[in-house]
Tab-separated table of C-alpha atoms and ligand atoms in Angstrom:
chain	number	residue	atom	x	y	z
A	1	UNK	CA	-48.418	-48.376	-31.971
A	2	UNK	CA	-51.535	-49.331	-30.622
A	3	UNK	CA	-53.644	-45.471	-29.889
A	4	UNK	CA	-55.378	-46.209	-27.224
A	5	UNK	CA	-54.140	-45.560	-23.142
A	6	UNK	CA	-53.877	-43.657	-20.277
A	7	UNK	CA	-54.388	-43.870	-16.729
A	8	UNK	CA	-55.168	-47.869	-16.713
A	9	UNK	CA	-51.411	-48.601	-19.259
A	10	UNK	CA	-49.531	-45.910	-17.198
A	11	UNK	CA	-50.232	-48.088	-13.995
A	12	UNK	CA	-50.061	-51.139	-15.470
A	13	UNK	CA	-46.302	-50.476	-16.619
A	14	UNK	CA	-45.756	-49.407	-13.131
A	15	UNK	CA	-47.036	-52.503	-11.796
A	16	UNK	CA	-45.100	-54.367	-14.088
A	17	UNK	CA	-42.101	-52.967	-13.300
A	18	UNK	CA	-42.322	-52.573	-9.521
A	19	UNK	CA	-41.364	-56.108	-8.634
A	20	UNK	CA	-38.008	-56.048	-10.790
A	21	UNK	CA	-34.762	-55.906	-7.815
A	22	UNK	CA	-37.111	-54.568	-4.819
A	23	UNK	CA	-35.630	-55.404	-1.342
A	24	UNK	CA	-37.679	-56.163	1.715
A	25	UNK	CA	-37.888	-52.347	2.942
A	26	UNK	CA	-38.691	-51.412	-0.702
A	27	UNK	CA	-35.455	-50.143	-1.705
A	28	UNK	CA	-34.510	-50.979	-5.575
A	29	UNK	CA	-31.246	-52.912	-5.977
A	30	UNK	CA	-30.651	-52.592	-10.308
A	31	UNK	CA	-27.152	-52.243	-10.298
A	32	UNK	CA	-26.065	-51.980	-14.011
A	33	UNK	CA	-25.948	-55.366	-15.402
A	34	UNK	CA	-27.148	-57.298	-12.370
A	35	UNK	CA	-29.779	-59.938	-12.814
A	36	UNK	CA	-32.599	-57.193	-12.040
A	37	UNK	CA	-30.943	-54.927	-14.326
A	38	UNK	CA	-31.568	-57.502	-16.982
A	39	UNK	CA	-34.974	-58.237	-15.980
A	40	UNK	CA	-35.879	-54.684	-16.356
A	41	UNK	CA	-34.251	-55.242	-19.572
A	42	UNK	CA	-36.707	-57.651	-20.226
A	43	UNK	CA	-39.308	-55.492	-19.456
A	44	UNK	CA	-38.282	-52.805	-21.448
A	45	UNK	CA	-38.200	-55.233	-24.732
A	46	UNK	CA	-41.912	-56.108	-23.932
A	47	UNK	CA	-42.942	-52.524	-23.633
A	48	UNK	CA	-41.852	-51.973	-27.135
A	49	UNK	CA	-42.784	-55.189	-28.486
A	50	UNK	CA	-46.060	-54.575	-27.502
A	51	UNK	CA	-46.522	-51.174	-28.809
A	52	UNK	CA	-44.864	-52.740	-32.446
A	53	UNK	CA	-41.834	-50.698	-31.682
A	54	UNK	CA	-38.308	-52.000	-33.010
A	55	UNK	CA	-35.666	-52.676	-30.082
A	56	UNK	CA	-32.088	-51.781	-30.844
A	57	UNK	CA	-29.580	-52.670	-28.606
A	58	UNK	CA	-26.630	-50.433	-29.622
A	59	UNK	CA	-22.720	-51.162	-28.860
A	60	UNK	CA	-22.495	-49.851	-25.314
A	61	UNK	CA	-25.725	-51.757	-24.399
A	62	UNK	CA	-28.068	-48.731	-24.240
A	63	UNK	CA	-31.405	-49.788	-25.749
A	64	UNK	CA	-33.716	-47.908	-27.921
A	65	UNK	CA	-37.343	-48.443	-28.620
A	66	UNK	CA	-38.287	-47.290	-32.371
A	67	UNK	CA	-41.542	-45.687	-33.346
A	68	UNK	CA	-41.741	-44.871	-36.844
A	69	UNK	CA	-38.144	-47.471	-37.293
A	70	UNK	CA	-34.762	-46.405	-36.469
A	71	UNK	CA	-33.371	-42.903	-39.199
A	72	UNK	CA	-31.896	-39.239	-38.973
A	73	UNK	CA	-33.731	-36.227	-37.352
A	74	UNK	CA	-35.231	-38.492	-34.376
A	75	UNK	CA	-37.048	-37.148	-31.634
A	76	UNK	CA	-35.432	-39.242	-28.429
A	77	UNK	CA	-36.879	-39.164	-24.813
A	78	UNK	CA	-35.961	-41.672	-22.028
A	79	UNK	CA	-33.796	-42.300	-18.942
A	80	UNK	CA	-32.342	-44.787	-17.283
A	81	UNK	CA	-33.524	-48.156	-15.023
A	82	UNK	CA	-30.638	-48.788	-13.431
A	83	UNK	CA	-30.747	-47.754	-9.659
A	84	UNK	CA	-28.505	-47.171	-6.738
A	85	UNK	CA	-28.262	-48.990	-3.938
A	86	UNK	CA	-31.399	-49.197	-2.284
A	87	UNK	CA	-32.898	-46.625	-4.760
A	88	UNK	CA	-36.434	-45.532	-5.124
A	89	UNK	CA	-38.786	-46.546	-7.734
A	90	UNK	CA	-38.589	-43.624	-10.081
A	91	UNK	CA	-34.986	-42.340	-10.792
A	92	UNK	CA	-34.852	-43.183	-14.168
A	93	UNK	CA	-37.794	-45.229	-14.780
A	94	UNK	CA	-40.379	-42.407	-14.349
A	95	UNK	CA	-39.020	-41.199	-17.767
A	96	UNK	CA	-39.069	-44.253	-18.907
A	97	UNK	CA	-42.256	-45.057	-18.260
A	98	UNK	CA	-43.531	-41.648	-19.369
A	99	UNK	CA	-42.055	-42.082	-22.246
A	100	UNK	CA	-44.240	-44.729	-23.758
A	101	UNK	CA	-47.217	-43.421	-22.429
A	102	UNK	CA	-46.445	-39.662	-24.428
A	103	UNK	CA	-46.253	-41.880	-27.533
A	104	UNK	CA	-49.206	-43.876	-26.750
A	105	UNK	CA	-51.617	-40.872	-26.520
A	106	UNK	CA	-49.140	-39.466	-30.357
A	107	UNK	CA	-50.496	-42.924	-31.694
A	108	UNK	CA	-53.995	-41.471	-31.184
A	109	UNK	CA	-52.998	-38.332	-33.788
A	110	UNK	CA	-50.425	-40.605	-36.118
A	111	UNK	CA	-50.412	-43.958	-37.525
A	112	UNK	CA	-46.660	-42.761	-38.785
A	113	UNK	CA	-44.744	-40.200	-37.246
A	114	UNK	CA	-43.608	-37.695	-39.204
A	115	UNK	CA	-40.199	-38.108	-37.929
A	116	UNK	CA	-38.421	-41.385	-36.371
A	117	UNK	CA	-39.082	-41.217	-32.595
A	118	UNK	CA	-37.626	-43.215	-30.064
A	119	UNK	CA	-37.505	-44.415	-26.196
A	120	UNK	CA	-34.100	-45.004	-24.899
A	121	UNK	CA	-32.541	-46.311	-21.766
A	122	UNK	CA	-29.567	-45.719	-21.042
A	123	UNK	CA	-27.264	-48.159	-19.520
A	124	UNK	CA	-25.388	-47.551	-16.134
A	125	UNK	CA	-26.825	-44.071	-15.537
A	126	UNK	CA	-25.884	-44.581	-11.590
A	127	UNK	CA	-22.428	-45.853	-11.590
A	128	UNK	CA	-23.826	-47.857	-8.384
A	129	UNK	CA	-22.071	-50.760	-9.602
A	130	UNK	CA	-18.253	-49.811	-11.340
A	131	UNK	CA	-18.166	-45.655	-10.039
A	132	UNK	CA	-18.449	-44.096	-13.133
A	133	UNK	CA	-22.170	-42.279	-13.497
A	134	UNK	CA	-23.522	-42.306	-17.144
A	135	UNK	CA	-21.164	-44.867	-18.273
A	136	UNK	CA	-24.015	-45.955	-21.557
A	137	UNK	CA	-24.324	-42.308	-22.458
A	138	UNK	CA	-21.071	-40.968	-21.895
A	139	UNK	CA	-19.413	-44.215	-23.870
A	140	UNK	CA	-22.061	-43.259	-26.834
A	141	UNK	CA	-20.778	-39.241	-27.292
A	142	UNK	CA	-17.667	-40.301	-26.792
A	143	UNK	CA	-16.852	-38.383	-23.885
A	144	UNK	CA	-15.169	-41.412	-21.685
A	145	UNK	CA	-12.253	-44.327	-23.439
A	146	UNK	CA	-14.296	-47.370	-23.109
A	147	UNK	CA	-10.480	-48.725	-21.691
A	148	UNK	CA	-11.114	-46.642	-19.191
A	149	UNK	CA	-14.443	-48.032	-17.809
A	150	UNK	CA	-14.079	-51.381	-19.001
A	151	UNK	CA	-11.682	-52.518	-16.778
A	152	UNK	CA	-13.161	-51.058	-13.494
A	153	UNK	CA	-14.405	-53.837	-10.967
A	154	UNK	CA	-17.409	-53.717	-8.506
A	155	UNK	CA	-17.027	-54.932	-5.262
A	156	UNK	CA	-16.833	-58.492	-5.887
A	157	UNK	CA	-13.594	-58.024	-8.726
A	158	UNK	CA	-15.886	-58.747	-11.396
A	159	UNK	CA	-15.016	-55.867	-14.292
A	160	UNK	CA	-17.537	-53.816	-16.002
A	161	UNK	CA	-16.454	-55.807	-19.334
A	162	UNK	CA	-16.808	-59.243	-18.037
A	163	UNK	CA	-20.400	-58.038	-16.615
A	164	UNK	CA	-21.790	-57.238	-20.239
A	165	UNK	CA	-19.586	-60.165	-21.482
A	166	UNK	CA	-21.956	-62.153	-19.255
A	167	UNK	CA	-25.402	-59.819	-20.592
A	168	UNK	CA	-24.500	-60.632	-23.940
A	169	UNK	CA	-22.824	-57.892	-24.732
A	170	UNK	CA	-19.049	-57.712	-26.949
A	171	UNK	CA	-17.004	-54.909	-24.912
A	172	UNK	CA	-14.752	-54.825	-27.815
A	173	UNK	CA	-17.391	-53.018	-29.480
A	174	UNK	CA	-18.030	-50.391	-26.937
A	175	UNK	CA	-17.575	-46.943	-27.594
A	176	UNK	CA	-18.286	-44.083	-29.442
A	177	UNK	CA	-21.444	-43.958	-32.037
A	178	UNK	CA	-21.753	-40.942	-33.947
A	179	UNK	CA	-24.054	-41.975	-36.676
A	180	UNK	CA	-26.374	-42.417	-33.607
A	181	UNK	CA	-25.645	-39.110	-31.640
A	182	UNK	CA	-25.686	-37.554	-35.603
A	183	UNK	CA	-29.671	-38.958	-35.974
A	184	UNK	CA	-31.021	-37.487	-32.681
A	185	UNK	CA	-32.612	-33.617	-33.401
A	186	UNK	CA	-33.477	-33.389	-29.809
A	187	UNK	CA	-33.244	-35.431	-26.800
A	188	UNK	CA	-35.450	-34.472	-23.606
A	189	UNK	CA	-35.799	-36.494	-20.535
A	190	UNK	CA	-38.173	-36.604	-18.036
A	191	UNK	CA	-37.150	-37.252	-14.622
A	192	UNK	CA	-38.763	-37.190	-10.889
A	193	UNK	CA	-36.975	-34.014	-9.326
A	194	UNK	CA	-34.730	-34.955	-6.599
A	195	UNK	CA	-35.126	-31.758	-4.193
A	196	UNK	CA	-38.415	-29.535	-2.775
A	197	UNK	CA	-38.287	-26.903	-5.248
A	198	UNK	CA	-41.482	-27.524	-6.958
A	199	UNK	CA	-43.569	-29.223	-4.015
A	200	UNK	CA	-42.240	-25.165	-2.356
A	201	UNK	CA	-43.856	-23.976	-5.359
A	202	UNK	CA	-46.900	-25.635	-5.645
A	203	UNK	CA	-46.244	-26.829	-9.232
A	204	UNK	CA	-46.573	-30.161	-10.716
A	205	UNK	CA	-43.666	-29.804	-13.849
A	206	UNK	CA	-40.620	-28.206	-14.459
A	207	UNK	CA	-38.128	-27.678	-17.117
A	208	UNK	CA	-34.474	-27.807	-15.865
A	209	UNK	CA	-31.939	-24.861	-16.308
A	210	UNK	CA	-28.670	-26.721	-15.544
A	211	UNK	CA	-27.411	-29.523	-14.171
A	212	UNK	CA	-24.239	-28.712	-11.707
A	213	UNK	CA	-20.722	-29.939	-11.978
A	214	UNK	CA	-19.892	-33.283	-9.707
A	215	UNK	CA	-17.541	-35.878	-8.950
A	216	UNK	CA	-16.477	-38.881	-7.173
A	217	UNK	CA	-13.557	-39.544	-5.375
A	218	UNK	CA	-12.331	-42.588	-3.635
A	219	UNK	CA	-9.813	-42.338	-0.624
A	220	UNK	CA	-7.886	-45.590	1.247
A	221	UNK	CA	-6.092	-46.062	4.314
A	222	UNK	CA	-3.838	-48.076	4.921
A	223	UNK	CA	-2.815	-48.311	8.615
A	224	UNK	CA	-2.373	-51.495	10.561
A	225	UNK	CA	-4.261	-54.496	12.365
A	226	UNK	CA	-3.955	-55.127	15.431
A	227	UNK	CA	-6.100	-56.484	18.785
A	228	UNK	CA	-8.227	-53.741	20.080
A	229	UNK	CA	-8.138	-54.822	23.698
A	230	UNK	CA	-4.106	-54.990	24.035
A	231	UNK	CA	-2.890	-52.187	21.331
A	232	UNK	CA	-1.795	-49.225	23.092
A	233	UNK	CA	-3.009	-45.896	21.748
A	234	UNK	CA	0.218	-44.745	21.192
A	235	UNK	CA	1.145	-47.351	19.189
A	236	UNK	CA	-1.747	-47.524	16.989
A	237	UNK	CA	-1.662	-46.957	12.886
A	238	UNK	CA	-6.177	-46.665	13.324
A	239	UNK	CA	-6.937	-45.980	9.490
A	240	UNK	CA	-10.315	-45.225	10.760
A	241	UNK	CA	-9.410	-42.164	12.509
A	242	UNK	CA	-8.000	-39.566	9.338
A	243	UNK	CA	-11.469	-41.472	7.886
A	244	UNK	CA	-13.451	-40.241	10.508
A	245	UNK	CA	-11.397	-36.756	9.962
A	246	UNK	CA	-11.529	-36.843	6.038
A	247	UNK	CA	-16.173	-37.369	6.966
A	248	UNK	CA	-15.960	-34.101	9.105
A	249	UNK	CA	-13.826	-32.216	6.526
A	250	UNK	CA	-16.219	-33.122	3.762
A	251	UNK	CA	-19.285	-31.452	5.654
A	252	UNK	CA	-17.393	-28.613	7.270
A	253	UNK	CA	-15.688	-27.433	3.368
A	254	UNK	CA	-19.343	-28.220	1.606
A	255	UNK	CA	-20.815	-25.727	4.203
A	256	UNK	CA	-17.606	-23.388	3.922
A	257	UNK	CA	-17.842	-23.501	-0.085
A	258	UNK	CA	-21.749	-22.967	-0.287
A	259	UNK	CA	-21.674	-27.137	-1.997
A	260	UNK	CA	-23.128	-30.301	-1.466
A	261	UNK	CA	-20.172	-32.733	-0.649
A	262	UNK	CA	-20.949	-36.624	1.195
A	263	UNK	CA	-19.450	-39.431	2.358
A	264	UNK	CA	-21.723	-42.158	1.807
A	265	UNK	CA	-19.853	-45.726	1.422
A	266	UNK	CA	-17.389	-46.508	3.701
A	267	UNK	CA	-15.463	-49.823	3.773
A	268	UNK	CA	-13.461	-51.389	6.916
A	269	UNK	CA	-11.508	-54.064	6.472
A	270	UNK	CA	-11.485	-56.799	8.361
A	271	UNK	CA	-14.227	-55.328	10.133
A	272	UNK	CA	-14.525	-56.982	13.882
A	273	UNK	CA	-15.980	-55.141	16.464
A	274	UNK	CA	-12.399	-56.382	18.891
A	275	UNK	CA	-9.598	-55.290	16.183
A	276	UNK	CA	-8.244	-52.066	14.993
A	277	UNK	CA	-8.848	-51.718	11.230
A	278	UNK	CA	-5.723	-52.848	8.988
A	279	UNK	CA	-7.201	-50.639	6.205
A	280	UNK	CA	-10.173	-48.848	4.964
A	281	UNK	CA	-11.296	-47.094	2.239
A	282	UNK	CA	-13.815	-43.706	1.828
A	283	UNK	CA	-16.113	-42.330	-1.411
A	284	UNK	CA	-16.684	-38.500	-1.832
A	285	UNK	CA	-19.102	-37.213	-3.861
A	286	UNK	CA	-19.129	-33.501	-4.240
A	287	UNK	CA	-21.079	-31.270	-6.570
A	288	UNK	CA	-21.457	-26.963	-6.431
A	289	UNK	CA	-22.479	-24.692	-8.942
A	290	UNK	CA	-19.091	-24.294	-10.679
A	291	UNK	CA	-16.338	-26.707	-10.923
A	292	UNK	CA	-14.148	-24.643	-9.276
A	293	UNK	CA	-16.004	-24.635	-5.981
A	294	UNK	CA	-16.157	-28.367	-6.275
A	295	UNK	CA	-12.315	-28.908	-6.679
A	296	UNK	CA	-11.755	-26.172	-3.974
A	297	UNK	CA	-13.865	-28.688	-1.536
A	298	UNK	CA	-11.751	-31.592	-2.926
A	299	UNK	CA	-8.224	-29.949	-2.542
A	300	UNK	CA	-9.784	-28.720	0.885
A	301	UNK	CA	-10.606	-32.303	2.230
A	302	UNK	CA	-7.983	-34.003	0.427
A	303	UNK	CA	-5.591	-31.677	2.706
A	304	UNK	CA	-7.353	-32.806	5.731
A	305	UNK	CA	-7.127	-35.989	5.076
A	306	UNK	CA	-3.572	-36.006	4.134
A	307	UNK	CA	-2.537	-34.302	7.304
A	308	UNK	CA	-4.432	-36.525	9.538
A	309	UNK	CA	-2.851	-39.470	8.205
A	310	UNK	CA	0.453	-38.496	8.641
A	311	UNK	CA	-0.558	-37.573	12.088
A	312	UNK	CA	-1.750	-41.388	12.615
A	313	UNK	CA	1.081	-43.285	10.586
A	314	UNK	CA	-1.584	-43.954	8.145
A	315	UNK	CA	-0.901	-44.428	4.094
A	316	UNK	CA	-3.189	-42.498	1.920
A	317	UNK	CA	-4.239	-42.904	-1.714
A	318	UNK	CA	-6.975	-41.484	-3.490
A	319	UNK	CA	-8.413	-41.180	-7.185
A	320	UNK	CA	-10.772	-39.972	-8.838
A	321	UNK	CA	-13.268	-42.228	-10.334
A	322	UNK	CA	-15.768	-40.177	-12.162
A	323	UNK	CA	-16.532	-36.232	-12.840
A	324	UNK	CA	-19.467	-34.555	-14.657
A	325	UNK	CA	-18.826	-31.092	-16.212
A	326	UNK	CA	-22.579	-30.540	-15.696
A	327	UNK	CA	-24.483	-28.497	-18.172
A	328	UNK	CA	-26.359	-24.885	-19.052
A	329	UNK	CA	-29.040	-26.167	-21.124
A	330	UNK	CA	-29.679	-24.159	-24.190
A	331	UNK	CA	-32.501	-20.952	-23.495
A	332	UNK	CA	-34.012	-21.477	-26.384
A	333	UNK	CA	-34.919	-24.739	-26.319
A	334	UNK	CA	-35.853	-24.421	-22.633
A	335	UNK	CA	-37.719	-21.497	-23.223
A	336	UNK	CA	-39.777	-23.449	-26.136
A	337	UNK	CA	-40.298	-26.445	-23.914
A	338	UNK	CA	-41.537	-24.136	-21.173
A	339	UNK	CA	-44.026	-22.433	-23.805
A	340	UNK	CA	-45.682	-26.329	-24.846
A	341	UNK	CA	-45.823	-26.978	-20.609
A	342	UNK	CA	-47.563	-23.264	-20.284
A	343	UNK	CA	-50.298	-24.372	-23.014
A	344	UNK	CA	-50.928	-27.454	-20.845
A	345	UNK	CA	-50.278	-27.297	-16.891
A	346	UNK	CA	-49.531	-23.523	-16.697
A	347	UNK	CA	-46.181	-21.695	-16.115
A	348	UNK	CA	-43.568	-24.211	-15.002
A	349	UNK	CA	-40.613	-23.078	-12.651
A	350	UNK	CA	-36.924	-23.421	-14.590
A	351	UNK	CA	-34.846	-25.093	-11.866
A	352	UNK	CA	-30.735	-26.030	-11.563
A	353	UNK	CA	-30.342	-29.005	-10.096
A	354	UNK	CA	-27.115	-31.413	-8.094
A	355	UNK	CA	-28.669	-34.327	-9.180
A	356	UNK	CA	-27.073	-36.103	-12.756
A	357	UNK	CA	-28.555	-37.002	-15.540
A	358	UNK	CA	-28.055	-38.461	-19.295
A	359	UNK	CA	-28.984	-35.260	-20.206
A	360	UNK	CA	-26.186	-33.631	-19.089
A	361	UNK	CA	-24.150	-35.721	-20.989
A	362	UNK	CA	-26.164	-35.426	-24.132
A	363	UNK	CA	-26.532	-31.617	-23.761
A	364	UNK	CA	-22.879	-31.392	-24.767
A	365	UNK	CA	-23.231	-33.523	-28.634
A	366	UNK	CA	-27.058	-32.664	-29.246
A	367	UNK	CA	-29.843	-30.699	-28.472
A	368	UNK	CA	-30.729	-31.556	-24.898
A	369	UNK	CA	-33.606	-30.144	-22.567
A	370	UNK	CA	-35.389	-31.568	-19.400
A	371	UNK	CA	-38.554	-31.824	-17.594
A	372	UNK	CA	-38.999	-32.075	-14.137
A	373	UNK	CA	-41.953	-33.726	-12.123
A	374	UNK	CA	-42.753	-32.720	-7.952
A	375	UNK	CA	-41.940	-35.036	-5.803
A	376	UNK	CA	-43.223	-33.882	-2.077
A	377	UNK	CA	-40.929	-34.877	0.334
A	378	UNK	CA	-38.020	-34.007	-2.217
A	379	UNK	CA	-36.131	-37.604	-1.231
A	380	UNK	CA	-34.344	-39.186	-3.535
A	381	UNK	CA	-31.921	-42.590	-3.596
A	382	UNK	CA	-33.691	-43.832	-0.791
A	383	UNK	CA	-37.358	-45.870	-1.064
A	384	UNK	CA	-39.300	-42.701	0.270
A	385	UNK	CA	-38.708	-40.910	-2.985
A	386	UNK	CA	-42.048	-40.200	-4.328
A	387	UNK	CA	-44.751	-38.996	-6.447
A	388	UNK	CA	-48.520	-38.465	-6.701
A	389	UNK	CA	-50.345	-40.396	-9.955
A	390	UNK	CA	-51.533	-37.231	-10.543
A	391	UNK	CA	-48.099	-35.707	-10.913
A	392	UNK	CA	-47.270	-38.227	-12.773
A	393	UNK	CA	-49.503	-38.080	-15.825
A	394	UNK	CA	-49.056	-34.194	-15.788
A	395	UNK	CA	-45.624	-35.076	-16.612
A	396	UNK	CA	-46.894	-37.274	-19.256
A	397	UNK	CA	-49.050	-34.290	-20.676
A	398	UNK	CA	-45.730	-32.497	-20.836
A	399	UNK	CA	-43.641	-34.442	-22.247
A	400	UNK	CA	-46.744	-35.314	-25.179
A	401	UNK	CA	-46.530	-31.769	-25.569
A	402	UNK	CA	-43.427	-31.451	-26.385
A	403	UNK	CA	-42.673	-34.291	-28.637
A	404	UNK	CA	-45.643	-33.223	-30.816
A	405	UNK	CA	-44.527	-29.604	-31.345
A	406	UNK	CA	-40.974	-31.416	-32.486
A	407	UNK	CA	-42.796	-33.489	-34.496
A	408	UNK	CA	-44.812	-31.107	-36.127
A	409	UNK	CA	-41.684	-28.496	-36.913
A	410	UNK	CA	-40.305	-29.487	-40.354
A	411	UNK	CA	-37.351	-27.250	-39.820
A	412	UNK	CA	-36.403	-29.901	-36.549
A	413	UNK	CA	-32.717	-29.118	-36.944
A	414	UNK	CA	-29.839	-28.308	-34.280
A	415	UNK	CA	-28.787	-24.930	-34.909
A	416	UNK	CA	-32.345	-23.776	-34.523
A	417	UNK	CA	-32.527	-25.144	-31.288
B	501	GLV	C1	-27.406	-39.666	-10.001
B	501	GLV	O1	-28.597	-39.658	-9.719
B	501	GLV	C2	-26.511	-38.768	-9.330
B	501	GLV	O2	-26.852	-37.577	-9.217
B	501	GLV	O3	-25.477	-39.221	-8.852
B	502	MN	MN1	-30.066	-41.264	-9.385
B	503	MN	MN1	-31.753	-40.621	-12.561
């Protein structure tokens, strides 16, 4: 590790970064294993290179970046670098980024870490591409059958096994790793927050409380084409209408059941502006405090939808493509995270949040805990999504905080946390 840093290396891994899959209106397009995915890849390889770390690539393509060599009782932080469509720039690789730059200003204090600590990114934390959200970290804890997700296609048929065939990557080899969940003592990510809640109260870091239970559902309709100008109403199988029904059901249950539920990928096939539809298809993503609420707004919309269809001579399928239990991270270990953010920004807000996360997915094999950092406007997956330099670096301080009381407790072990 080299010791020395700050302000000039934390911008300079944002500039290097910034080009990777940027669209025209500055939207990110890094959809797991696309050729910007890879090229952040890249990237994250000459992070670690730099720095002297070791890169490990593990089974399910998830990549690691070793300070002090890979070993049991690590100390992990990260994220992710995929994005969604048309992302922002710092869903996932604010972590990422502020990783390295917590263990640049450790390498000031150790040539050696006392314990093995690592950067990871995860692979696929978006699902943007194959529908499944935290398909690296979820294959790792074994809490999906890699069958499951490795024959899932994206748009354009190719599966999620052919695209890390492609990356260099054996799918046959996918799956769980429990000598490398076993090594991790703690795991904490840093992430921008996706909502107001600390630009309402004026702070700059927070430590999350939970992460809510969410899912993903995809709907089609099969009705039938026909020539918009000479079809009669009557006659009509329009898959678009129970669509159109299933979008308003999704809003009016979400407000109904106190959720969040969207619509926000729609597909029309053939798609000309003189033809009825012959089919189309509809993704719902819904997320609520408890699970229950969530499948209430699914059963809810799923009726709707049902009924309209057999109104309009319609066929309806759906299936579910992913679901997220969510997670109550542990009080202690939020509580002692909290204490090392006091010492250094002051009293940081503990905050739920909708959005997903690794950590959620961690939080049930290891000891998990996450750190917040303000972002203004509070948008997210879209290229307004924001925050200050400033903000950024107090994160930093945070998360440098935290790693070196870990690293400094001998007793680092799970139950304690
Ligand atoms: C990921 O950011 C998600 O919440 O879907
Ligand atoms: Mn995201
Ligand atoms: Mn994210």
């Amino acid at each position: 590790m080299s010791g020395q840093v700050a302000v000039e290396d934390f911008e300079a891994m944002w500039a290097s970064l910034a080009p990777i899959g940027r669209a025209g209106d500055g939207g990110y397009y890094r959809l797991a294993w696309s050729e910007a995915d890879l090229a952040c890849r890249e990237w994250f390889r000459r992070q670690a290179n730099s720095r002297g770390m070791v890169v490990d690539e593990d089974v399910n393509g998830n990549l690691w970046a070793w300070w002090g060599g890979p070993g049991p009782n690590a100390v992990v932080t990260g994220s992710h670098l995929d994005s969604v469509p048309g992302g922002g720039a710092f869903d996932g690789p604010l972590g990422v980024i502020a990783g390295f730059a917590a263990l640049d200003r450790l390498a000031r204090s150790y040539t050696i870490p006392p314990r093995p600590v690592a950067v990871v990114s995860f692979s696929d934390e978006e699902g943007g591409r194959f529908g499944v959200a935290c398909a690296g970290s979820r294959l790792m804890t074994g809490q999906v059958a890699p069958e499951k997700l490795l024959r899932r296609a994206d748009a354009g048929n190719v599966t999620m096994a052919d695209a890390m065939r492609s990356s260099g990557l054996d799918p046959n080899r996918c799956g769980e790793d429990p000598q490398r969940v076993a090594d991790i003592s703690v795991f904490v990510e840093l992430h921008i927050e996706q909502g107001r809640c600390l630009a309402d109260v004026g702070a700059p870091v927070g430590v999350a409380s939970a992460v809510w239970p969410h899912g993903r559902w995809r709907y089609d309709f099969e009705g039938q084409g026909d020539h918009a100008g000479t079809t009669r109403l009557a006659d009509r199988r329009d898959p678009l209408i129970p669509l159109a029904e299933m979008i308003l059901a999704t809003r009016r249950e979400a407000e109904r059941a106190d959720a969040l539920a969207t619509v926000g990928r729609v597909e029309v096939h053939p798609g000309a502006t003189n033809a009825i539809a012959g089919r189309a298809s509809a993704w719902l993503d819904a997320r609520a405090p408890s699970a229950g609420t969530v499948r209430k707004v699914l059963d809810a919309v799923t009726s709707t939808a049902t009924e309209k269809c057999h109104r309009h001579l319609v066929e309806l399928t759906s299936a579910e493509e992913s679901w997220s239990d969510g997670a109550e991270f542990s009080v202690p270990l939020l509580e002692r995270i909290a204490g090392c953010v006091a010492a250094v920004l002051g009293d940081a807000p503990r905050l739920a949040t909708g959005a997903g996360h690794d950590a959620a997915i961690l939080a049930a094999r290891v000891p998990t805990a996450m750190l917040f950092v303000r972002n203004p406007s509070g948008t997210s997956h879209d290229p307004r999504e924001s925050a200050t330099i400033e903000d950024c670096l107090s994160g930093v301080d945070a998360l440098t905080a935290v790693i070196a009381d870990f690293l400094e407790d001998s007793e680092l072990s799970g139950p304690r946390l």
